[in-house]
Short mmCIF file of C-alpha atoms in Angstrom, two decimals:
data_model
loop_
_atom_site.label_atom_id
_atom_site.label_comp_id
_atom_site.label_asym_id
_atom_site.label_seq_id
_atom_site.Cartn_x
_atom_site.Cartn_y
_atom_site.Cartn_z
CA MET A 939 -30.95 -13.39 -70.06
CA SER A 940 -34.52 -14.06 -71.49
CA THR A 941 -33.76 -11.62 -74.32
CA ASN A 942 -31.10 -14.00 -75.62
CA GLU A 943 -33.66 -16.83 -76.01
CA GLY A 944 -36.31 -17.83 -78.39
CA LYS A 945 -36.55 -17.94 -82.11
CA THR A 946 -33.95 -16.05 -84.01
CA ALA A 947 -34.06 -17.84 -87.36
CA ALA A 948 -36.31 -15.22 -88.87
CA LEU A 949 -34.88 -12.25 -87.15
CA GLU A 950 -33.64 -9.36 -89.41
CA GLY A 951 -33.30 -5.59 -89.41
CA GLU A 952 -34.25 -3.79 -86.07
CA ALA A 953 -35.57 -6.83 -84.35
CA LEU A 954 -32.18 -8.67 -84.91
CA MET A 955 -30.26 -5.54 -83.89
CA LYS A 956 -32.29 -5.33 -80.66
CA VAL A 957 -31.31 -8.96 -79.80
CA LEU A 958 -27.66 -8.47 -80.84
CA GLU A 959 -27.39 -5.14 -78.64
CA SER A 960 -28.82 -7.18 -75.61
CA TYR A 961 -25.46 -9.07 -75.71
CA ALA A 962 -23.15 -6.05 -75.18
CA GLY A 963 -21.59 -6.44 -71.75
CA THR A 964 -22.39 -10.00 -71.16
CA GLN A 965 -20.08 -12.93 -70.61
CA ASP A 966 -19.30 -14.96 -73.69
CA GLY A 967 -18.67 -18.68 -72.86
CA ALA A 968 -17.17 -20.26 -69.87
CA PRO A 969 -14.07 -18.79 -68.13
CA GLY A 970 -10.88 -20.03 -69.64
CA SER A 971 -8.40 -21.82 -67.51
CA CYS A 972 -5.05 -23.49 -67.91
CA PRO A 973 -4.09 -26.67 -65.95
CA TYR A 974 -0.35 -25.48 -65.63
CA PRO A 975 1.18 -22.20 -64.93
CA VAL A 976 3.44 -20.23 -67.28
CA ASN A 977 6.57 -22.28 -67.82
CA ASP A 978 9.90 -22.42 -69.47
CA ALA A 979 9.08 -25.49 -71.65
CA MET A 980 6.19 -23.68 -73.54
CA ILE A 981 8.19 -20.46 -73.66
CA HIS A 982 11.01 -22.33 -75.52
CA HIS A 983 8.59 -24.02 -77.92
CA TRP A 984 7.09 -20.83 -78.78
CA CYS A 985 10.42 -19.05 -79.14
CA ASP A 986 12.04 -21.84 -81.26
CA ALA A 987 8.93 -21.86 -83.56
CA ILE A 988 8.91 -18.01 -84.09
CA GLY A 989 12.80 -17.75 -84.18
CA ASP A 990 12.82 -15.29 -81.07
CA ARG A 991 16.02 -15.46 -79.39
CA ASN A 992 15.39 -12.78 -76.78
CA PRO A 993 17.42 -13.66 -73.70
CA ALA A 994 14.68 -12.11 -71.44
CA TYR A 995 12.75 -15.33 -72.41
CA LEU A 996 15.28 -17.93 -72.64
CA ASP A 997 18.37 -17.07 -70.63
CA ARG A 998 17.85 -17.38 -66.91
CA GLY A 999 21.33 -15.79 -66.13
CA PHE A 1000 20.73 -12.84 -68.13
CA ALA A 1001 16.99 -12.49 -67.14
CA GLU A 1002 17.86 -12.50 -63.51
CA SER A 1003 20.43 -9.73 -63.67
CA SER A 1004 18.03 -7.72 -66.04
CA SER A 1005 15.50 -5.09 -65.47
CA HIS A 1006 12.93 -8.02 -65.79
CA GLY A 1007 14.12 -9.69 -62.53
CA GLY A 1008 13.97 -13.22 -64.05
CA ILE A 1009 12.71 -15.01 -67.03
CA ILE A 1010 9.66 -13.47 -68.69
CA ALA A 1011 7.07 -14.97 -71.20
CA PRO A 1012 6.96 -13.33 -74.51
CA PRO A 1013 4.02 -10.82 -73.84
CA THR A 1014 2.39 -11.90 -77.18
CA MET A 1015 2.03 -15.34 -75.74
CA LEU A 1016 -0.81 -13.90 -73.43
CA GLN A 1017 -3.64 -15.77 -75.31
CA ALA A 1018 -1.62 -19.01 -75.74
CA TRP A 1019 -1.61 -19.76 -71.92
CA THR A 1020 -5.43 -20.17 -71.68
CA MET A 1021 -6.01 -21.92 -74.97
CA ARG A 1022 -8.04 -24.99 -74.41
CA GLY A 1023 -6.12 -27.15 -77.03
CA LEU A 1024 -7.08 -30.70 -77.04
CA ARG A 1025 -7.76 -31.16 -73.26
CA PRO A 1026 -11.24 -32.36 -72.08
CA PRO A 1027 -13.51 -29.93 -70.54
CA THR A 1028 -13.17 -29.15 -66.93
CA PRO A 1029 -16.13 -29.57 -64.50
CA GLU A 1030 -16.52 -25.78 -64.46
CA GLU A 1031 -16.82 -25.79 -68.29
CA GLU A 1032 -19.32 -28.61 -68.38
CA ALA A 1033 -21.28 -26.91 -65.56
CA TRP A 1034 -21.34 -23.76 -67.72
CA ALA A 1035 -22.47 -25.58 -70.81
CA LYS A 1036 -25.28 -27.19 -68.84
CA GLU A 1037 -26.31 -23.90 -67.39
CA ALA A 1038 -26.28 -22.31 -70.79
CA GLY A 1039 -28.51 -25.13 -72.21
CA ASP A 1040 -30.17 -23.84 -75.43
CA ARG A 1041 -29.27 -20.08 -74.98
CA LYS A 1042 -27.44 -19.08 -78.08
CA SER A 1043 -24.25 -17.26 -78.12
CA VAL A 1044 -24.28 -13.96 -80.07
CA LEU A 1045 -22.21 -15.83 -82.79
CA GLN A 1046 -24.95 -18.54 -82.82
CA VAL A 1047 -27.62 -15.81 -83.25
CA LEU A 1048 -25.73 -14.37 -86.30
CA ASP A 1049 -25.29 -17.87 -87.80
CA ALA A 1050 -29.11 -18.38 -87.57
CA ALA A 1051 -29.74 -14.88 -89.11
CA GLY A 1052 -27.71 -16.04 -92.16
CA PHE A 1053 -24.35 -14.34 -91.29
CA THR A 1054 -22.57 -17.70 -91.31
CA SER A 1055 -19.04 -16.69 -92.50
CA VAL A 1056 -16.54 -15.38 -90.26
CA VAL A 1057 -13.13 -13.53 -90.53
CA ALA A 1058 -11.06 -11.96 -87.89
CA THR A 1059 -10.07 -8.26 -88.67
CA ASN A 1060 -8.48 -6.85 -85.45
CA CYS A 1061 -6.47 -7.98 -82.37
CA GLU A 1062 -5.33 -5.50 -79.84
CA GLN A 1063 -3.45 -6.77 -76.84
CA GLU A 1064 -2.43 -4.60 -73.94
CA TYR A 1065 -0.01 -5.86 -71.23
CA PHE A 1066 -0.13 -4.56 -67.74
CA ARG A 1067 2.52 -6.54 -66.17
CA GLU A 1068 5.12 -9.14 -67.23
CA LEU A 1069 4.34 -12.72 -66.73
CA HIS A 1070 6.99 -15.12 -65.09
CA PRO A 1071 7.20 -18.85 -64.93
CA GLY A 1072 4.72 -19.84 -61.88
CA ASP A 1073 2.08 -17.28 -62.90
CA GLN A 1074 -1.32 -19.22 -63.17
CA LEU A 1075 -3.79 -17.53 -65.57
CA THR A 1076 -7.50 -17.53 -66.30
CA HIS A 1077 -9.61 -15.59 -68.63
CA VAL A 1078 -13.02 -14.45 -69.10
CA VAL A 1079 -14.60 -13.11 -72.36
CA GLU A 1080 -17.18 -10.34 -72.76
CA ILE A 1081 -19.11 -9.17 -75.73
CA GLU A 1082 -17.97 -5.43 -75.80
CA SER A 1083 -19.94 -4.43 -78.80
CA VAL A 1084 -21.93 -5.57 -81.96
CA SER A 1085 -22.10 -3.15 -84.87
CA PRO A 1086 -25.13 -2.41 -87.05
CA GLU A 1087 -25.13 -4.19 -90.26
CA LYS A 1088 -22.38 -3.14 -92.64
CA LYS A 1089 -21.52 -3.52 -96.22
CA THR A 1090 -18.02 -4.76 -96.54
CA GLY A 1091 -15.73 -6.03 -99.32
CA LEU A 1092 -16.56 -9.50 -98.26
CA GLY A 1093 -20.30 -9.18 -97.93
CA VAL A 1094 -22.89 -7.65 -95.59
CA GLY A 1095 -22.27 -8.42 -91.96
CA HIS A 1096 -21.84 -7.33 -88.24
CA PHE A 1097 -18.52 -6.71 -86.55
CA VAL A 1098 -18.38 -8.38 -83.06
CA THR A 1099 -15.80 -7.27 -80.57
CA GLN A 1100 -14.76 -9.65 -77.72
CA LEU A 1101 -13.08 -8.34 -74.79
CA TYR A 1102 -10.70 -10.93 -73.11
CA LYS A 1103 -9.53 -10.16 -69.58
CA PHE A 1104 -6.59 -12.34 -68.38
CA MET A 1105 -6.19 -12.67 -64.64
CA ASP A 1106 -3.56 -14.05 -62.34
CA ALA A 1107 -4.16 -16.21 -59.31
CA GLU A 1108 -4.89 -13.17 -57.25
CA GLY A 1109 -7.64 -12.01 -59.69
CA ALA A 1110 -5.55 -9.10 -60.85
CA VAL A 1111 -5.95 -8.25 -64.52
CA VAL A 1112 -2.44 -8.83 -66.15
CA GLY A 1113 -3.53 -8.01 -69.76
CA THR A 1114 -6.42 -7.62 -72.09
CA MET A 1115 -7.24 -8.58 -75.64
CA ARG A 1116 -9.84 -6.91 -78.01
CA PHE A 1117 -10.68 -9.32 -80.69
CA ARG A 1118 -12.87 -8.16 -83.58
CA ILE A 1119 -14.40 -10.44 -86.11
CA LEU A 1120 -16.75 -9.90 -88.96
CA LYS A 1121 -19.67 -12.33 -89.24
CA PHE A 1122 -20.97 -11.83 -92.76
CA ARG A 1123 -23.43 -13.38 -95.28
CA PRO A 1124 -21.42 -15.09 -97.99
CA PRO A 1125 -22.34 -13.50 -101.38
CA ARG A 1126 -24.34 -15.86 -103.50
CA ALA A 1127 -22.70 -17.33 -106.60
CA ALA A 1128 -25.13 -15.37 -108.90
CA ASP A 1129 -24.31 -12.10 -107.28
CA MET B 276 24.43 -19.42 -67.11
CA SER B 277 24.41 -16.76 -69.84
CA GLU B 278 24.72 -18.19 -73.29
CA ALA B 279 26.42 -14.94 -74.58
CA LYS B 280 26.52 -11.41 -73.68
CA ALA B 281 23.21 -9.91 -74.50
CA ARG B 282 22.89 -7.06 -76.92
CA PRO B 283 22.47 -3.74 -75.25
CA THR B 284 18.99 -2.38 -75.09
CA ARG B 285 18.08 0.94 -77.00
CA ARG B 286 17.65 3.85 -74.60
CA PHE B 287 14.69 6.10 -74.78
CA ASP B 288 16.66 9.17 -75.47
CA SER B 289 18.50 7.76 -78.38
CA VAL B 290 15.25 6.92 -80.33
CA LYS B 291 13.55 9.63 -82.63
CA VAL B 292 10.29 9.66 -84.42
CA GLY B 293 11.04 8.68 -87.93
CA ASP B 294 13.75 5.86 -87.04
CA THR B 295 13.30 2.97 -89.10
CA LEU B 296 13.59 -0.71 -87.75
CA PRO B 297 15.54 -3.37 -89.65
CA PRO B 298 12.99 -5.32 -91.58
CA LEU B 299 12.20 -9.04 -90.60
CA SER B 300 11.87 -11.36 -93.52
CA VAL B 301 10.04 -14.69 -92.56
CA PRO B 302 10.05 -17.43 -95.17
CA LEU B 303 6.74 -19.27 -94.65
CA SER B 304 7.57 -22.98 -94.71
CA ARG B 305 4.67 -25.56 -93.96
CA THR B 306 6.67 -26.54 -90.86
CA LEU B 307 6.72 -22.91 -89.70
CA ILE B 308 2.79 -22.61 -90.15
CA VAL B 309 2.31 -25.77 -88.19
CA ALA B 310 4.90 -25.34 -85.48
CA THR B 311 3.85 -22.05 -84.64
CA ALA B 312 0.10 -23.02 -84.43
CA ILE B 313 0.87 -25.89 -82.11
CA ALA B 314 3.32 -23.76 -79.98
CA SER B 315 0.51 -21.43 -79.38
CA ARG B 316 -1.88 -24.34 -78.54
CA ASP B 317 -4.14 -23.55 -81.53
CA TYR B 318 -5.33 -26.90 -83.04
CA GLN B 319 -7.89 -25.52 -85.36
CA ASP B 320 -7.57 -27.67 -88.61
CA VAL B 321 -7.08 -24.87 -91.01
CA HIS B 322 -3.67 -24.18 -89.42
CA HIS B 323 -2.37 -27.82 -89.98
CA ASP B 324 -4.59 -29.92 -92.12
CA PRO B 325 -4.54 -28.91 -96.02
CA THR B 326 -7.44 -31.27 -96.93
CA LEU B 327 -9.76 -29.78 -94.27
CA ALA B 328 -8.56 -26.27 -95.06
CA LYS B 329 -9.64 -26.64 -98.74
CA GLU B 330 -12.96 -28.19 -97.65
CA ARG B 331 -13.54 -24.91 -95.70
CA GLY B 332 -12.81 -22.80 -98.84
CA SER B 333 -9.10 -21.84 -98.12
CA PRO B 334 -6.59 -22.83 -100.88
CA ASP B 335 -4.11 -24.13 -98.19
CA ILE B 336 -3.41 -23.99 -94.46
CA PHE B 337 -2.55 -20.52 -93.24
CA MET B 338 -0.72 -18.89 -90.14
CA ASN B 339 -2.92 -18.32 -87.02
CA ILE B 340 -3.33 -14.93 -85.47
CA LEU B 341 -1.47 -15.73 -82.23
CA THR B 342 1.72 -16.24 -84.44
CA THR B 343 1.27 -13.09 -86.22
CA ASN B 344 1.24 -11.28 -82.83
CA GLY B 345 4.34 -13.28 -82.04
CA PHE B 346 6.22 -12.10 -85.12
CA VAL B 347 5.05 -8.50 -84.61
CA GLY B 348 6.35 -8.60 -81.02
CA ARG B 349 9.62 -10.22 -82.24
CA PHE B 350 10.19 -7.48 -85.01
CA VAL B 351 9.94 -4.90 -82.23
CA THR B 352 11.97 -6.42 -79.66
CA ASP B 353 14.72 -7.62 -81.93
CA TRP B 354 15.24 -3.90 -82.58
CA THR B 355 14.91 -2.54 -78.86
CA GLY B 356 17.10 -5.26 -77.23
CA PRO B 357 16.06 -7.40 -74.39
CA GLU B 358 15.31 -4.83 -71.44
CA ALA B 359 12.31 -3.25 -73.37
CA THR B 360 8.83 -3.95 -72.26
CA LEU B 361 5.99 -4.51 -74.63
CA ARG B 362 2.85 -2.59 -73.54
CA LYS B 363 0.48 -2.91 -76.55
CA VAL B 364 0.21 -4.81 -79.87
CA ASP B 365 -2.66 -3.44 -82.00
CA ILE B 366 -2.96 -5.13 -85.20
CA ARG B 367 -5.30 -5.42 -88.32
CA LEU B 368 -5.33 -8.53 -90.19
CA GLY B 369 -5.34 -8.85 -94.03
CA ALA B 370 -4.11 -11.38 -96.51
CA PRO B 371 -3.43 -14.92 -95.14
CA ASN B 372 0.13 -16.19 -94.76
CA TYR B 373 0.16 -19.44 -96.94
CA PRO B 374 3.04 -21.81 -97.06
CA GLY B 375 5.53 -21.08 -99.74
CA ASP B 376 5.20 -17.39 -99.45
CA GLU B 377 7.41 -15.02 -97.46
CA MET B 378 6.38 -12.13 -95.13
CA THR B 379 8.49 -8.98 -94.74
CA ILE B 380 7.75 -6.69 -91.88
CA GLU B 381 8.88 -2.99 -91.98
CA GLY B 382 8.20 -0.32 -89.60
CA SER B 383 9.26 3.08 -88.04
CA VAL B 384 8.95 5.09 -84.97
CA THR B 385 5.72 7.15 -85.26
CA ALA B 386 5.56 8.73 -81.59
CA ARG B 387 7.35 8.84 -78.39
CA ASP B 388 5.99 9.68 -74.89
CA GLU B 389 8.43 11.21 -72.47
CA SER B 390 6.09 10.65 -69.56
CA ASN B 391 6.36 6.91 -69.51
CA ARG B 392 9.43 6.41 -71.87
CA THR B 393 7.38 4.68 -74.52
CA VAL B 394 7.73 4.72 -78.18
CA GLU B 395 5.09 3.78 -80.86
CA VAL B 396 6.32 1.73 -83.89
CA SER B 397 4.00 1.53 -87.01
CA LEU B 398 4.45 -1.51 -89.01
CA ARG B 399 3.34 -3.35 -92.09
CA GLY B 400 3.94 -6.97 -92.84
CA ARG B 401 3.44 -7.76 -96.58
CA ASN B 402 3.34 -11.04 -98.43
CA ARG B 403 2.91 -11.78 -102.10
CA LEU B 404 -0.85 -11.13 -101.75
CA GLY B 405 -0.62 -7.89 -99.98
CA ASP B 406 -0.71 -6.71 -96.44
CA HIS B 407 -0.85 -9.52 -94.08
CA VAL B 408 -0.67 -7.27 -91.00
CA THR B 409 -0.72 -3.65 -90.36
CA GLY B 410 -0.64 -2.03 -86.94
CA LYS B 411 1.13 -0.31 -83.89
CA VAL B 412 3.15 -1.38 -81.01
CA VAL B 413 3.86 0.53 -77.95
CA VAL B 414 6.95 -0.46 -76.12
CA ALA B 415 8.78 1.08 -73.02
CA LEU B 416 12.45 1.55 -73.15
CA PRO B 417 15.00 2.26 -70.24
CA ALA B 418 15.97 5.81 -69.53
#
């Protein structure tokens, strides 16, 4: 990972792009975990907040006699299960941070190069199987791609696509999420 | 214990390209923005703290992306009925959903695939500022 180290503050143009490209296919951050499995209480909180009354999520009697074979989680909850929230870091996350040391993430490289603002532009989730209460998920995030410098309505920046893979307890991928953000240089007031 | 008899689920053969879905209007109360952020375990301050949201350059708190996905999923499964299976939600994000606004999602069937009984719904969720979300959902329907 030596290409990800070193001074990046002055990087620009081709030199910056070379560093950014070196991140493609690398893992971004510690694996995500959740201390509890997919569960009815969180499903109900989500459905109540969103106003979703789908009985496949909420009605055990219906769900067990349906094609789902039992309660399923709303598929769009995929990302919620492994959100860190306010919990303290796990030993695995602390070990990851220690191992990473001063090594910058691709977003930190872009910050240092002046692309300090961020906006999410696209989110694509695919679901390979339905999730039921009891499923225990983890995720890993990979940098799928970093675009060359682009002029956008918000300013000049780079698009970064992160690929999340969500796994069950057996390690099978149950869903993926491609999350694209634009890291851009905020236009100066005088511009 | 079933609460009530569930609505029947739309069958694949009954759906045609061009069919429109019933619109879903969502009044964006402050409670909704905060409750959905917390229900999705997203504690970023811009989704619940107006003072910090302003410090970060936003006029107010705004809806998080996990919640947008949730409403897009609901929009489609409210129409399909409960025995459909979501396969893909692919969205592009636009104008933020701020408290006091209202988002209305509209959409129609733009493709169907006999081989796996899936249909594609193209949709758009607008608020006062413009398009909050545009995108496509792929959902499998029973035979």
